[in-house]
Every structure is written in C-alpha cells, then in structure tokens.
Coordinates of C-alpha atoms and ligand atoms in Angstrom, one line a residue:
Chain C
M698 CA -10.5 -10.6 1.4
T699 CA -11.5 -12.4 4.5
V700 CA -12.1 -10.4 7.8
P701 CA -12.3 -11.4 11.1
L702 CA -15.4 -11.8 13.1
T703 CA -13.4 -9.8 16.3
A704 CA -11.7 -7.3 13.2
P705 CA -11.6 -3.7 14.9
K706 CA -14.1 -1.4 13.7
E707 CA -11.7 1.1 12.5
S708 CA -10.2 -1.9 10.1
I709 CA -11.7 -0.8 7.2
L710 CA -10.0 2.4 7.1
E711 CA -6.9 1.6 8.2
A712 CA -6.4 -1.0 5.6
E713 CA -7.2 1.5 3.0
Q714 CA -4.1 3.8 4.7
R715 CA -1.8 0.4 4.1
V716 CA -2.7 0.0 0.3
R717 CA -2.9 3.8 0.1
R718 CA 1.2 3.1 1.0
K719 CA 2.1 0.8 -1.1
D720 CA 0.6 2.3 -4.1
L721 CA 3.4 4.7 -3.3
S722 CA 6.4 2.4 -4.1
R723 CA 4.3 1.0 -6.8
R724 CA 4.0 4.3 -8.6
W725 CA 8.1 4.6 -8.4
R726 CA 8.2 1.4 -10.6
L727 CA 5.5 2.8 -12.9
F728 CA 6.6 5.8 -13.1
A729 CA 10.5 4.3 -14.3
R730 CA 8.2 2.2 -16.7
G731 CA 6.9 5.1 -19.0
A732 CA 10.4 6.7 -18.2
A733 CA 12.0 4.4 -20.4
L734 CA 11.1 4.1 -23.5
P735 CA 11.8 8.4 -24.0
I736 CA 15.2 7.7 -22.4
L737 CA 16.2 5.0 -25.6
I738 CA 14.6 7.2 -28.2
L739 CA 16.9 10.7 -26.4
A740 CA 20.2 7.9 -26.0
V741 CA 19.9 6.9 -29.8
W742 CA 19.0 10.7 -31.5
Q743 CA 21.7 12.2 -29.3
T744 CA 24.6 9.1 -30.7
L745 CA 23.4 9.7 -34.0
S746 CA 23.7 13.0 -34.3
A747 CA 27.0 13.4 -32.3
T748 CA 28.6 10.5 -35.0
G749 CA 27.2 12.7 -37.7
A750 CA 24.9 9.6 -39.1
I751 CA 21.8 12.8 -39.1
S752 CA 22.1 16.6 -39.8
E753 CA 22.5 18.7 -37.2
Q754 CA 21.2 21.3 -38.9
L755 CA 17.7 19.6 -39.7
F756 CA 17.1 17.6 -36.4
S757 CA 18.9 19.5 -33.7
S758 CA 20.6 16.9 -30.7
P759 CA 19.3 16.9 -26.9
W760 CA 22.6 18.2 -26.3
L761 CA 22.1 21.2 -28.4
I762 CA 18.4 21.7 -27.5
L763 CA 19.3 21.3 -23.4
K764 CA 22.0 24.5 -24.2
Q765 CA 19.5 26.4 -26.2
Y766 CA 17.4 25.9 -23.1
A767 CA 19.4 27.3 -20.4
A768 CA 20.1 30.0 -23.6
L769 CA 17.1 31.1 -23.8
T770 CA 16.0 30.8 -20.1
L771 CA 18.6 33.0 -19.4
S772 CA 18.1 36.1 -21.6
G773 CA 14.8 35.9 -20.3
E774 CA 13.4 34.9 -23.7
L775 CA 11.4 31.9 -22.8
P776 CA 10.1 32.6 -19.6
H777 CA 8.9 36.2 -21.4
H778 CA 7.0 34.2 -24.0
L779 CA 6.2 31.2 -22.2
R780 CA 4.2 33.5 -19.7
I781 CA 2.0 35.2 -22.1
S782 CA 0.8 31.5 -23.6
I783 CA 0.2 30.3 -20.5
V784 CA -2.0 33.9 -19.7
R785 CA -3.2 33.5 -23.0
A786 CA -4.8 29.9 -22.6
S787 CA -5.7 30.2 -19.2
L788 CA -8.0 33.1 -19.8
G789 CA -9.0 31.0 -23.0
F790 CA -10.1 28.3 -21.0
L791 CA -11.6 29.8 -17.7
L792 CA -13.5 31.9 -20.8
G793 CA -14.5 28.6 -22.6
G794 CA -14.7 27.0 -20.3
S795 CA -16.9 28.3 -17.5
A796 CA -19.2 28.8 -20.4
G797 CA -19.4 25.8 -21.3
L798 CA -20.1 24.2 -17.4
I799 CA -22.5 26.3 -16.4
I800 CA -24.7 25.8 -19.7
G801 CA -24.3 22.2 -19.9
L802 CA -25.5 22.1 -16.4
L803 CA -28.3 24.4 -17.4
V804 CA -29.3 22.0 -20.9
G805 CA -28.8 18.9 -18.7
M806 CA -31.2 20.1 -15.5
Y807 CA -34.1 21.7 -17.6
R808 CA -35.8 19.8 -20.7
R809 CA -36.8 23.3 -21.9
F810 CA -33.1 24.8 -22.1
E811 CA -31.9 21.5 -23.6
E812 CA -34.4 21.6 -26.7
T813 CA -33.7 25.1 -27.6
V814 CA -30.2 25.4 -27.1
N815 CA -28.6 22.0 -28.3
P816 CA -29.4 21.5 -31.3
T817 CA -27.3 24.7 -32.1
V818 CA -24.5 24.1 -29.8
Q819 CA -24.1 20.4 -31.2
M820 CA -24.4 21.8 -35.1
L821 CA -21.7 24.8 -34.0
R822 CA -19.5 21.9 -32.9
T823 CA -19.1 19.9 -36.1
V824 CA -17.3 23.0 -37.9
P825 CA -13.5 23.0 -38.1
L826 CA -12.3 25.4 -36.1
L827 CA -9.6 26.0 -38.1
A828 CA -12.1 27.2 -41.0
I829 CA -13.4 29.7 -38.1
T830 CA -9.9 30.8 -37.5
P831 CA -9.9 33.4 -40.5
L832 CA -13.2 34.6 -39.1
F833 CA -12.2 35.1 -36.0
I834 CA -8.8 37.6 -37.4
M835 CA -11.2 39.2 -39.7
W836 CA -13.6 40.5 -36.8
F837 CA -10.9 40.6 -33.9
G838 CA -7.8 41.3 -35.7
F839 CA -4.8 39.6 -34.6
G840 CA -4.8 40.7 -31.1
E841 CA -4.8 39.6 -27.7
L842 CA -9.2 38.9 -28.1
S843 CA -9.2 36.9 -31.8
K844 CA -6.6 34.5 -29.6
V845 CA -8.0 34.4 -26.2
L846 CA -11.7 33.7 -28.5
L847 CA -10.4 31.4 -30.2
I848 CA -9.2 29.2 -27.5
S849 CA -12.1 30.0 -25.7
L850 CA -14.3 28.7 -28.4
G851 CA -12.2 25.5 -28.0
A852 CA -12.1 24.9 -24.6
F853 CA -16.2 25.3 -24.5
F854 CA -17.7 22.3 -26.3
P855 CA -15.6 19.8 -23.9
L856 CA -16.7 20.7 -21.3
Y857 CA -20.3 21.3 -22.3
V858 CA -20.6 17.8 -24.1
N859 CA -19.1 16.0 -21.2
T860 CA -21.4 18.0 -18.2
F861 CA -24.2 17.7 -20.2
L862 CA -23.5 14.3 -19.9
G863 CA -22.9 13.9 -16.5
V864 CA -25.9 15.5 -15.7
R865 CA -28.2 13.0 -17.3
N866 CA -26.0 9.8 -16.3
V867 CA -27.0 11.2 -12.6
D868 CA -28.7 8.4 -11.0
A869 CA -32.8 9.3 -10.9
K870 CA -33.4 7.0 -8.0
L871 CA -31.0 9.6 -6.3
F872 CA -33.0 12.6 -7.2
D873 CA -36.4 11.1 -5.7
V874 CA -34.1 11.0 -2.3
A875 CA -33.8 14.7 -3.1
R876 CA -37.2 15.2 -3.2
V877 CA -38.7 12.8 0.5
L878 CA -35.1 15.2 1.5
E879 CA -36.4 18.4 0.8
F880 CA -33.6 19.8 -0.5
S881 CA -33.7 23.1 -1.9
R882 CA -33.0 24.0 -5.2
F883 CA -29.2 24.9 -4.5
R884 CA -28.5 22.0 -2.3
Q885 CA -29.9 19.8 -5.2
M886 CA -27.4 21.4 -7.6
T887 CA -24.4 21.6 -4.5
K888 CA -25.1 17.7 -2.8
L889 CA -26.5 16.2 -5.6
V890 CA -25.9 17.0 -9.3
L891 CA -22.2 18.0 -8.9
P892 CA -20.9 16.0 -7.2
A893 CA -22.4 13.1 -9.0
A894 CA -21.5 14.6 -12.5
L895 CA -18.1 15.3 -11.1
P896 CA -16.1 12.4 -13.0
N897 CA -17.2 13.5 -16.7
I898 CA -16.9 17.3 -15.6
L899 CA -13.3 16.8 -14.4
L900 CA -12.7 14.2 -17.7
G901 CA -14.3 17.7 -19.6
I902 CA -11.4 20.2 -18.0
R903 CA -8.9 17.6 -19.0
L904 CA -10.4 18.0 -22.4
S905 CA -11.4 21.1 -22.7
L906 CA -7.2 22.1 -21.7
S907 CA -5.5 19.6 -24.1
I908 CA -7.9 21.6 -27.1
A909 CA -7.3 25.1 -25.6
W910 CA -3.6 24.2 -25.5
L911 CA -3.7 23.2 -29.1
C912 CA -5.8 26.8 -30.0
L913 CA -3.4 28.5 -28.8
V914 CA -0.3 27.0 -30.9
V915 CA -2.7 27.8 -33.9
A916 CA -3.3 31.5 -33.1
E917 CA 0.0 32.0 -32.5
L918 CA 1.6 30.4 -35.5
L919 CA -1.0 32.6 -37.6
G920 CA 0.1 35.5 -36.4
A921 CA 2.0 36.5 -33.4
D922 CA 4.6 38.7 -31.8
T923 CA 4.6 37.0 -28.9
G924 CA 4.2 33.7 -27.5
V925 CA 6.0 30.0 -27.6
G926 CA 3.8 29.4 -31.4
Y927 CA 5.7 33.1 -32.6
M928 CA 9.0 31.9 -31.1
I929 CA 9.2 28.5 -33.4
Q930 CA 7.7 30.5 -36.2
D931 CA 10.3 32.9 -35.5
A932 CA 13.3 30.5 -35.1
R933 CA 12.0 29.1 -38.6
A934 CA 12.9 31.4 -40.6
F935 CA 16.2 31.1 -39.4
M936 CA 16.6 27.3 -39.0
Q937 CA 17.0 27.7 -35.8
T938 CA 16.3 23.9 -35.4
D939 CA 17.0 23.3 -31.8
I940 CA 14.8 26.5 -30.8
V941 CA 11.9 24.9 -32.7
F942 CA 13.0 22.0 -30.6
V943 CA 12.5 24.3 -27.6
G944 CA 9.2 25.6 -28.4
I945 CA 7.8 21.9 -29.3
T946 CA 9.2 20.6 -25.8
I947 CA 7.7 22.9 -23.4
F948 CA 4.6 23.0 -25.1
A949 CA 4.4 19.2 -24.5
L950 CA 5.7 19.7 -21.1
V951 CA 3.5 22.4 -19.9
G952 CA 0.6 20.3 -21.8
K953 CA 1.6 17.5 -19.3
L954 CA 1.9 19.3 -16.2
S955 CA -1.7 20.9 -16.7
D956 CA -3.3 17.8 -17.5
S957 CA -1.3 16.2 -14.3
I958 CA -3.2 18.5 -12.3
V959 CA -6.3 17.2 -13.5
R960 CA -5.3 14.0 -12.9
Y961 CA -4.4 15.0 -9.3
L962 CA -7.5 16.4 -8.6
E963 CA -9.1 13.7 -9.9
N964 CA -7.7 11.0 -7.9
R965 CA -8.4 13.5 -4.7
L966 CA -11.8 14.3 -5.5
L967 CA -12.9 10.8 -6.7
R968 CA -12.1 8.9 -3.8
W969 CA -15.4 7.8 -3.3
Q970 CA -15.9 6.0 -6.3
D971 CA -15.1 2.4 -6.8
S972 CA -14.8 1.9 -10.1
Y973 CA -12.1 -0.5 -12.1
K974 CA -8.6 1.6 -11.6
G975 CA -6.3 -1.1 -14.2
Chain D
M390 CA -57.0 10.0 19.3
Q391 CA -56.4 11.0 16.1
P392 CA -54.3 8.9 14.1
V393 CA -50.8 9.7 12.4
L394 CA -51.3 8.6 9.2
E395 CA -55.1 8.2 7.9
I396 CA -55.6 6.4 4.6
E397 CA -59.0 6.9 3.7
R398 CA -60.4 4.9 0.4
V399 CA -57.7 5.1 -1.4
N400 CA -57.6 4.0 -5.2
K401 CA -55.4 4.1 -7.9
T402 CA -55.4 3.4 -11.2
F403 CA -52.3 3.2 -13.9
Y404 CA -53.0 4.2 -17.3
G405 CA -50.4 3.1 -19.5
E406 CA -49.7 1.6 -23.2
Q407 CA -51.6 -1.5 -22.3
G408 CA -54.3 0.3 -20.7
T409 CA -55.8 0.9 -17.5
T410 CA -54.5 -1.0 -14.1
P411 CA -56.7 -0.9 -11.2
V412 CA -53.9 -1.1 -8.5
L413 CA -55.4 -0.3 -5.1
Q414 CA -59.3 -0.8 -4.4
S415 CA -60.7 1.1 -1.4
V416 CA -57.9 0.8 0.8
S417 CA -58.4 2.1 4.4
L418 CA -55.8 2.4 7.4
A419 CA -54.9 4.5 10.4
V420 CA -52.0 4.2 11.8
H421 CA -51.6 5.7 15.6
E422 CA -48.3 7.0 17.1
G423 CA -46.4 4.1 18.4
D424 CA -47.9 1.8 15.8
F425 CA -45.4 -0.8 13.8
T426 CA -47.8 -1.0 11.3
T427 CA -46.2 -4.1 8.7
I428 CA -47.5 -4.8 5.3
I429 CA -47.8 -8.0 3.5
G430 CA -48.6 -9.4 -0.1
P431 CA -48.0 -10.8 -3.2
S432 CA -45.9 -9.7 -5.4
G433 CA -48.1 -6.5 -7.9
C434 CA -50.8 -6.2 -5.4
G435 CA -49.8 -2.2 -4.9
K436 CA -47.6 -2.1 -1.9
S437 CA -44.9 -0.1 -3.2
T438 CA -47.5 2.2 -4.6
L439 CA -49.6 2.6 -1.9
L440 CA -46.2 3.9 0.3
K441 CA -45.3 6.1 -2.2
I442 CA -48.3 7.7 -2.1
I443 CA -48.0 7.7 1.5
A444 CA -44.8 9.5 1.2
G445 CA -46.6 11.7 -1.0
L446 CA -43.7 10.8 -4.2
D447 CA -47.0 10.2 -6.1
L448 CA -50.1 11.7 -5.9
S449 CA -52.5 10.7 -8.8
Y450 CA -55.3 8.8 -6.6
E451 CA -58.8 8.9 -5.8
G452 CA -59.3 9.0 -2.2
S453 CA -57.6 11.3 0.9
V454 CA -54.5 10.4 2.4
Q455 CA -53.9 12.5 6.2
L456 CA -51.0 13.1 8.2
R457 CA -52.0 14.6 11.5
G458 CA -55.1 15.8 9.8
K459 CA -53.7 17.8 6.5
R460 CA -53.7 16.3 2.9
I461 CA -50.3 14.8 2.3
E462 CA -49.3 16.6 -0.9
R463 CA -46.0 16.1 -1.6
P464 CA -43.4 14.6 0.3
T465 CA -41.9 16.2 3.4
Q466 CA -39.1 15.2 5.6
E467 CA -42.0 14.3 7.6
K468 CA -42.2 11.5 6.3
G469 CA -39.4 9.0 6.1
F470 CA -38.7 6.7 2.9
I471 CA -36.4 3.8 3.2
F472 CA -35.9 2.6 -0.1
Q473 CA -35.1 -1.4 -0.6
E474 CA -31.7 -0.4 -1.6
H475 CA -29.9 2.0 1.0
R476 CA -29.9 4.9 -2.0
L477 CA -27.2 6.7 -0.4
F478 CA -24.8 9.3 -1.6
P479 CA -22.0 7.9 -3.0
W480 CA -19.5 10.7 -2.3
M481 CA -20.6 11.5 1.2
T482 CA -19.2 10.1 4.2
V483 CA -21.5 8.1 6.2
E484 CA -21.9 10.8 8.4
Q485 CA -22.0 13.3 5.3
N486 CA -25.0 11.1 4.3
I487 CA -26.8 11.4 7.5
A488 CA -26.5 15.2 7.6
A489 CA -27.4 15.2 4.0
D490 CA -28.6 19.3 2.6
R491 CA -28.0 20.0 6.4
S492 CA -24.1 21.3 7.6
L493 CA -22.5 19.1 10.0
R494 CA -20.4 22.0 11.2
D495 CA -24.0 23.4 13.2
P496 CA -23.6 21.9 16.4
G497 CA -27.2 20.9 16.6
V498 CA -26.4 18.5 13.9
R499 CA -23.2 17.3 15.0
K500 CA -24.8 16.5 17.9
A501 CA -27.6 14.6 16.4
V502 CA -26.0 13.3 13.7
D503 CA -23.4 11.6 16.6
E504 CA -26.5 10.6 19.0
L505 CA -27.7 8.5 15.3
I506 CA -24.5 7.1 14.4
E507 CA -24.4 5.7 18.7
L508 CA -28.0 4.7 17.4
V509 CA -27.5 2.7 14.0
K510 CA -24.3 1.7 15.7
L511 CA -21.8 2.6 13.3
G512 CA -19.3 4.4 15.8
G513 CA -15.7 4.2 14.1
F514 CA -17.3 4.3 10.6
E515 CA -18.4 7.7 10.1
R516 CA -15.9 8.5 8.0
A517 CA -16.4 5.8 5.7
Y518 CA -18.0 5.7 1.8
P519 CA -20.5 3.9 1.3
R520 CA -18.8 1.2 -0.9
Q521 CA -16.5 0.6 1.7
L522 CA -20.1 -0.7 4.4
S523 CA -21.9 -3.8 3.7
G524 CA -25.7 -3.8 2.9
G525 CA -26.3 -4.2 6.0
M526 CA -24.5 -0.9 7.4
A527 CA -25.0 1.3 4.4
Q528 CA -28.9 0.5 5.4
R529 CA -28.8 1.6 8.3
V530 CA -27.3 4.7 7.3
A531 CA -30.5 5.1 5.2
I532 CA -32.5 4.8 8.6
A533 CA -30.2 7.5 10.8
R534 CA -30.7 9.9 7.4
A535 CA -34.5 9.3 8.2
L536 CA -34.8 9.8 11.3
L537 CA -32.8 12.7 11.8
R538 CA -35.6 14.5 9.5
Q539 CA -37.7 13.6 13.1
P540 CA -40.6 11.7 11.1
E541 CA -43.9 11.4 12.4
V542 CA -43.8 7.7 10.4
L543 CA -41.0 6.2 9.2
L544 CA -42.2 4.8 5.6
L545 CA -40.0 1.0 4.6
D546 CA -40.2 -0.8 1.5
E547 CA -38.3 -4.0 2.0
P548 CA -35.7 -2.5 3.4
F549 CA -33.9 -5.6 4.1
G550 CA -35.0 -8.0 0.7
A551 CA -31.9 -7.3 -0.1
L552 CA -29.7 -9.0 2.8
D553 CA -28.9 -12.7 3.9
A554 CA -30.4 -14.0 6.5
F555 CA -28.2 -13.0 9.1
T556 CA -28.3 -9.8 8.6
R557 CA -31.3 -9.3 8.4
G558 CA -32.5 -11.1 12.0
H559 CA -29.8 -8.1 13.1
M560 CA -30.8 -5.5 11.7
Q561 CA -34.5 -6.1 12.6
E562 CA -33.9 -6.4 16.4
A563 CA -31.9 -2.8 15.3
L564 CA -34.7 -1.5 13.7
L565 CA -36.9 -2.7 16.6
D566 CA -34.5 -1.0 19.2
I567 CA -34.5 2.0 17.7
W568 CA -38.3 2.3 17.4
Q569 CA -38.3 1.4 21.0
T570 CA -36.2 4.7 21.5
N571 CA -37.9 6.8 19.0
Q572 CA -41.5 5.9 19.0
T573 CA -41.9 6.5 15.7
A574 CA -44.7 4.9 13.8
M575 CA -43.9 2.4 11.6
V576 CA -44.9 1.0 8.4
L577 CA -42.9 -1.7 6.7
V578 CA -43.1 -3.6 3.5
T579 CA -42.4 -7.0 3.1
H580 CA -42.2 -10.6 1.5
D581 CA -41.0 -12.2 5.2
I582 CA -44.1 -12.8 7.0
D583 CA -41.5 -14.2 9.5
E584 CA -40.3 -10.9 9.3
A585 CA -43.8 -9.2 10.3
V586 CA -44.8 -11.5 13.2
F587 CA -41.2 -10.5 14.6
L588 CA -41.5 -6.8 14.2
S589 CA -45.3 -5.4 14.3
T590 CA -48.1 -4.8 16.3
R591 CA -50.4 -6.2 13.8
V592 CA -50.2 -7.0 10.1
V593 CA -51.9 -5.6 7.0
V594 CA -52.6 -8.4 4.5
M595 CA -53.1 -7.3 1.1
D596 CA -54.6 -9.8 -1.4
A597 CA -53.7 -9.3 -5.6
R598 CA -55.6 -7.9 -9.0
P599 CA -56.5 -5.4 -7.1
G600 CA -54.9 -4.6 -4.5
T601 CA -56.8 -4.1 -1.6
I602 CA -56.8 -5.1 2.5
K603 CA -57.8 -8.3 2.3
A604 CA -57.3 -8.8 6.6
I605 CA -55.9 -6.4 9.7
V606 CA -54.0 -9.4 12.1
P607 CA -53.4 -8.1 15.5
I608 CA -50.3 -9.3 17.1
D609 CA -50.3 -9.0 20.6
L610 CA -47.0 -10.6 22.0
P611 CA -44.8 -8.7 24.1
Y612 CA -41.2 -7.6 22.8
P613 CA -38.6 -9.6 23.1
R614 CA -40.1 -12.4 20.7
S615 CA -39.1 -15.4 20.6
R616 CA -39.6 -16.6 17.1
T617 CA -39.6 -20.5 18.6
S618 CA -42.6 -20.0 20.8
R619 CA -45.6 -22.0 20.5
A620 CA -48.1 -18.2 20.4
F621 CA -45.0 -16.7 17.6
T622 CA -45.8 -20.0 15.2
E623 CA -50.1 -19.5 15.5
L624 CA -49.3 -15.9 14.5
R625 CA -47.0 -17.2 11.6
T626 CA -49.8 -20.1 10.3
L627 CA -53.1 -16.7 11.2
V628 CA -51.1 -14.2 9.3
L629 CA -50.4 -17.4 6.2
N630 CA -53.5 -18.2 6.4
R631 CA -55.5 -14.9 5.5
L632 CA -52.4 -14.1 2.8
D633 CA -53.4 -17.4 0.5
H634 CA -56.4 -19.8 1.2
R635 CA -55.3 -22.5 -0.5
A636 CA -52.8 -23.2 2.3
E637 CA -55.3 -22.9 4.3
L638 CA -57.2 -25.6 2.7
E639 CA -53.8 -28.1 3.0
Q640 CA -53.9 -27.4 6.9
D641 CA -57.3 -28.7 6.9
V642 CA -56.1 -31.3 4.9
Y643 CA -53.1 -31.9 7.5
S644 CA -54.9 -31.2 10.2
I645 CA -57.5 -34.1 9.5
Ligands
ATP1168 N1 -45.1 3.6 -12.8 C1 -45.8 2.3 -13.5 N2 -46.7 2.2 -14.2 C2 -47.9 1.5 -14.8 N3 -48.4 0.1 -13.5 C3 -47.3 0.5 -12.5 C4 -46.3 1.5 -12.3 N4 -45.9 0.9 -10.9 C5 -46.3 -0.3 -10.7 N5 -47.4 -0.7 -11.1 C6 -48.2 -1.6 -11.7 O1 -48.7 -1.5 -10.1 C7 -48.6 -2.7 -9.5 C8 -48.5 -2.5 -8.5 O2 -46.9 -1.9 -8.5 P1 -46.2 -2.4 -7.0 O3 -45.1 -2.0 -7.5 O4 -47.0 -1.5 -6.1 O5 -46.1 -3.3 -6.1 P2 -45.5 -4.4 -5.0 O6 -46.7 -4.4 -4.2 O7 -45.0 -3.5 -4.2 O8 -44.4 -6.0 -6.2 P3 -43.5 -6.3 -5.0 O9 -43.3 -7.1 -3.5 O10 -42.8 -7.1 -6.3 O11 -42.6 -5.1 -4.5 C9 -47.8 -3.1 -10.2 O12 -49.1 -4.9 -11.4 C10 -47.1 -3.3 -11.5 O13 -47.6 -3.6 -12.6
MG1169 MG1 -42.4 -2.8 -4.1

C-alpha cells in the first residue's frame, strides 16, 4: 500500500470505512456461494420424492416438511416446544458457561489455584457425558433439574479450557506495563486479562453453545414430555417423518443462529485484531 | 539541590544455571531536575538491568537507589518507563491507551489526554488502534501514556532502536520538544552515539563485564543542535573514544 506523503491525517480511518463498505457487497456474493449447495440438494430431494423414486413415508419431502412447519406453528405446538428447549439450553449454558469462565480465569491467574483444581477438572473432562447421564437421572430424576445440570456440565468444559488458555496466552510483557502503570487488581483483570483472553473466550462460548445444544437433545430424547427433542421422539413413534425433519431442522436453525450471534460479537469486539481473516 | 534520582554503589549479580554473572559493579549516578542523561555502552553491559532497577521492576541488588530521597521499592507512576517496543494494549484505541486504567469520561483525564495527543502530534488518530499506527507513532503514544502520569523521571530503553533512521530523527526532535516543554528528567539508553550527543545534557559511558561507569561526558551545546557543527563532531569523537580504547589508538595513528 502506498500512501502519499501529503495524505490527510484521517486517511487511515477513512480507508478502514471504505474497506468495510466494500465488504458488504462481498458478503452477498459469499452468501450466494454458500447457499448454492443446500438449494441444489433440496431441489433434487423434492424431485425424487415427487416422482416417487424415494418413499415419502421414510424420507418425506421438502414441501411436506414446509407444510408441517406451518401447521405446527399455527397450532402453537412448535413455538411451545421450542421455547421450552431454548429455556433449558440457555439456563444450562449460563450456569455451566459462567462457572467455566470464572474458574478458568482463576486457574489462569493463580498458579496455586491451577495446581489444586486443574488436575481434577481435566480428569472429569475425559468422562463421556453420555456415560454420566444415567447417574444424573438417578440423582435428579427426569425433571428439569437433571436436564439443566447435564447441559451445564457439557457447557462448562469448553469455556473453562479456552479461558484458561486465553489467560495463559496474555503477553507477559504487558503485565510489566500494568505494573509500571500501577493497575489495580480489578483494572488488571478488566483492562488487561479479559480483553487479551477475549478471542479465546469467544471461541469457548461458541463451542460451549454447540455442546449445550447437543446435551439438550440427549436429555430430551432420553426422557421428557415437552421440548423439541420430545417432539421428535413422539413423531418417530407414529412414523411422522415430516415432523421428525421439522425437529431436526429447527435444531439446526437455532444452533446456527446462536453461532452467528457469537460470530457477530466476535467481529464487533475483536476489531482491534489484525490477524489473517481468510 | 537534591537530585531527583540518586544511585549509589549499586552492585547487581544474576545467579543462574550457568553460575553467577556480575552485571553491575559499583554504579553511582545522580540525576537532577531537568537533566537529560543518556547511557551508552556495549551490548550486555547492564544498561537495561540498571534501568529496570531504577524503575523498581528489579529489586534484588546491593546499594541504594532513591527517588527524591526515598528508596525505590516497587514500580510506581513517578517513574515512567518506555520499552524498546511500544507495548501498547492492542485492544485499546490511541486515546484509551494513553488513559489506560483511567477513565476518559473524567473531564480532567479527557483534557490531559487531549493535550498530550497534541504534544505528541497525533491529532486525528485518537480512535485508531495500535495496528493502524507506524512504529514511530506507536512509540509516541507510549510516551504520552507515560507522561499522563506526570513522572518525576522518564526512563527510556532504546526507544527508537527499532525505527528507521528518518523516523528516528523525527522522534528525537519530538522527544526534545517534550523534554523542553515538561522539564521531566530523562534517562535514555541508546546504542547510537549520534543520538546521545544530539539529545542529552550528558552522556554516561559504560563498560562491560562487569558493567561499570567508565566516563561521564557533559554535552554543553545549546539546543537546537546541529549534527554537522564542528563542536558536535568533536564531542561525538570524544564519546567514541571513551567508549572504545581501540578507536582512540586508531585515531592516534590517523593523527600522525
Ligand atoms: N534474567 C537474567 N538472568 C541472567 N542473566 C541476565 C538476565 N538478564 C540479563 N542478564 C545478563 O545481564 C547482562 C546485562 O544484560 P542487559 O540486558 O542489562 O544488557 P544491555 O546493556 O541492556 O544490553 P543491550 O544493549 O544488548 O540491550 C547480560 O550479560 C545478560 O546476559
Ligand atoms: Mg538492553
């Protein structure tokens, strides 16, 4: 990049805005490129089931699924189940995620704390969640508590590991700066450690969210009388393939949506980074 | 007059796996208000170590280091420190970096930050992130950040070492400007004899293994200094001779 010597002082900031505007038109093209394959698959699927090449009973068809969407939404059934699922997943994520964040920060900041807590957490982390599920059901029953706790257990680990990693990656030289500038403990946390670890923390949030979602499905399939997982289970019993597909796609949609929100946050909050963006 | 900074018979030894390394031996130096002291010496003679001791970042030494008659016990804002790299917080804008742990919403801080941005000539870049700045601009932000704390003494460890010659010249002039405006005592470590003679009121020449002060050369030239004047070149040669005895010998050969 060449900048004329006489460039006005704001030129760097203006250039930044110009680049961002250009990004917008690029994003549309990117979207079109990403959407091409799913649209093709849907078209083939619809054609195959319309011509009777595959069984509508087993594979349903995009059109039927869409109709079922409308029907379930109008009857209020889908919003009802979805709301309950989202509440469960959010509660579990908030509980487990915030515990992972706080404990990860402490373990990252204080070596004493790390030596006491980290070995135990790493050991628990290797236990498959599905293996613990029966225990949870025995202890907490089939109610909400066991579901939320299972989800929070799943959401705990990614945020814990990534926060810990993020704190350990903070440039030691910047701690010297904080000492010279006499940052208080609180300021050291809010002005140095948290922002420096933020890229890792956000990655941890994304991973935690997807695991929370996964655990929700497990919990609801195992035993529930509400929620999208229950809706799928119930539909399966009656061979209502289209409803099963509605459940699956709604999981996918909400999962993608929550991921996009965090990605958006990443873009906003990490504007200061100059790392390679593809 | 009481010196701002008084270093008396400081010894410093590193105890490592390779045995003990004596780094500083009986180093004594007094810095008065308005002084611009540069320290020059071969690589590894303990310049950075001495600066860290003054900053309070390193406390395991013998001897006494006092700021305004008080023993230095930890890093404080009275001793500004400029590192070789700018060490700005990459997630803060220029103005946030200068304020650092202080709030820009405080009108007093806001005003002081604005004045400093003016002083280091970064108007228009208040909201830029460090990645958008050149090396020289970033180093000026670091200087402004230190000055906001109104230090008694500003310690600079090869602050312009990483800059190209052209930018370095600009930065030296900027630093002189700041020094003349604020009258903050400066202690600057450099490898560059030219820089030392151009900037300071005296040059402290150090020797290596172990690090000792070999000579103190007062630079009694009026500011602004011309690098091409005869007096300037003579003082530069003088410092060079103090720095390296072999150079002195060669000079003798040449002068025959
Ligand atoms: N943490 C340390 N542990 C052991 N030895 C050290 C340590 N830091 C510095 N030293 C030694 O102390 C000596 C002086 O180091 P110092 O960094 O102060 O030199 P310097 O004069 O700043 O050199 P340069 O001009 O290259 O920056 C060197 O020989 C170095 O090997
Ligand atoms: Mg050094």
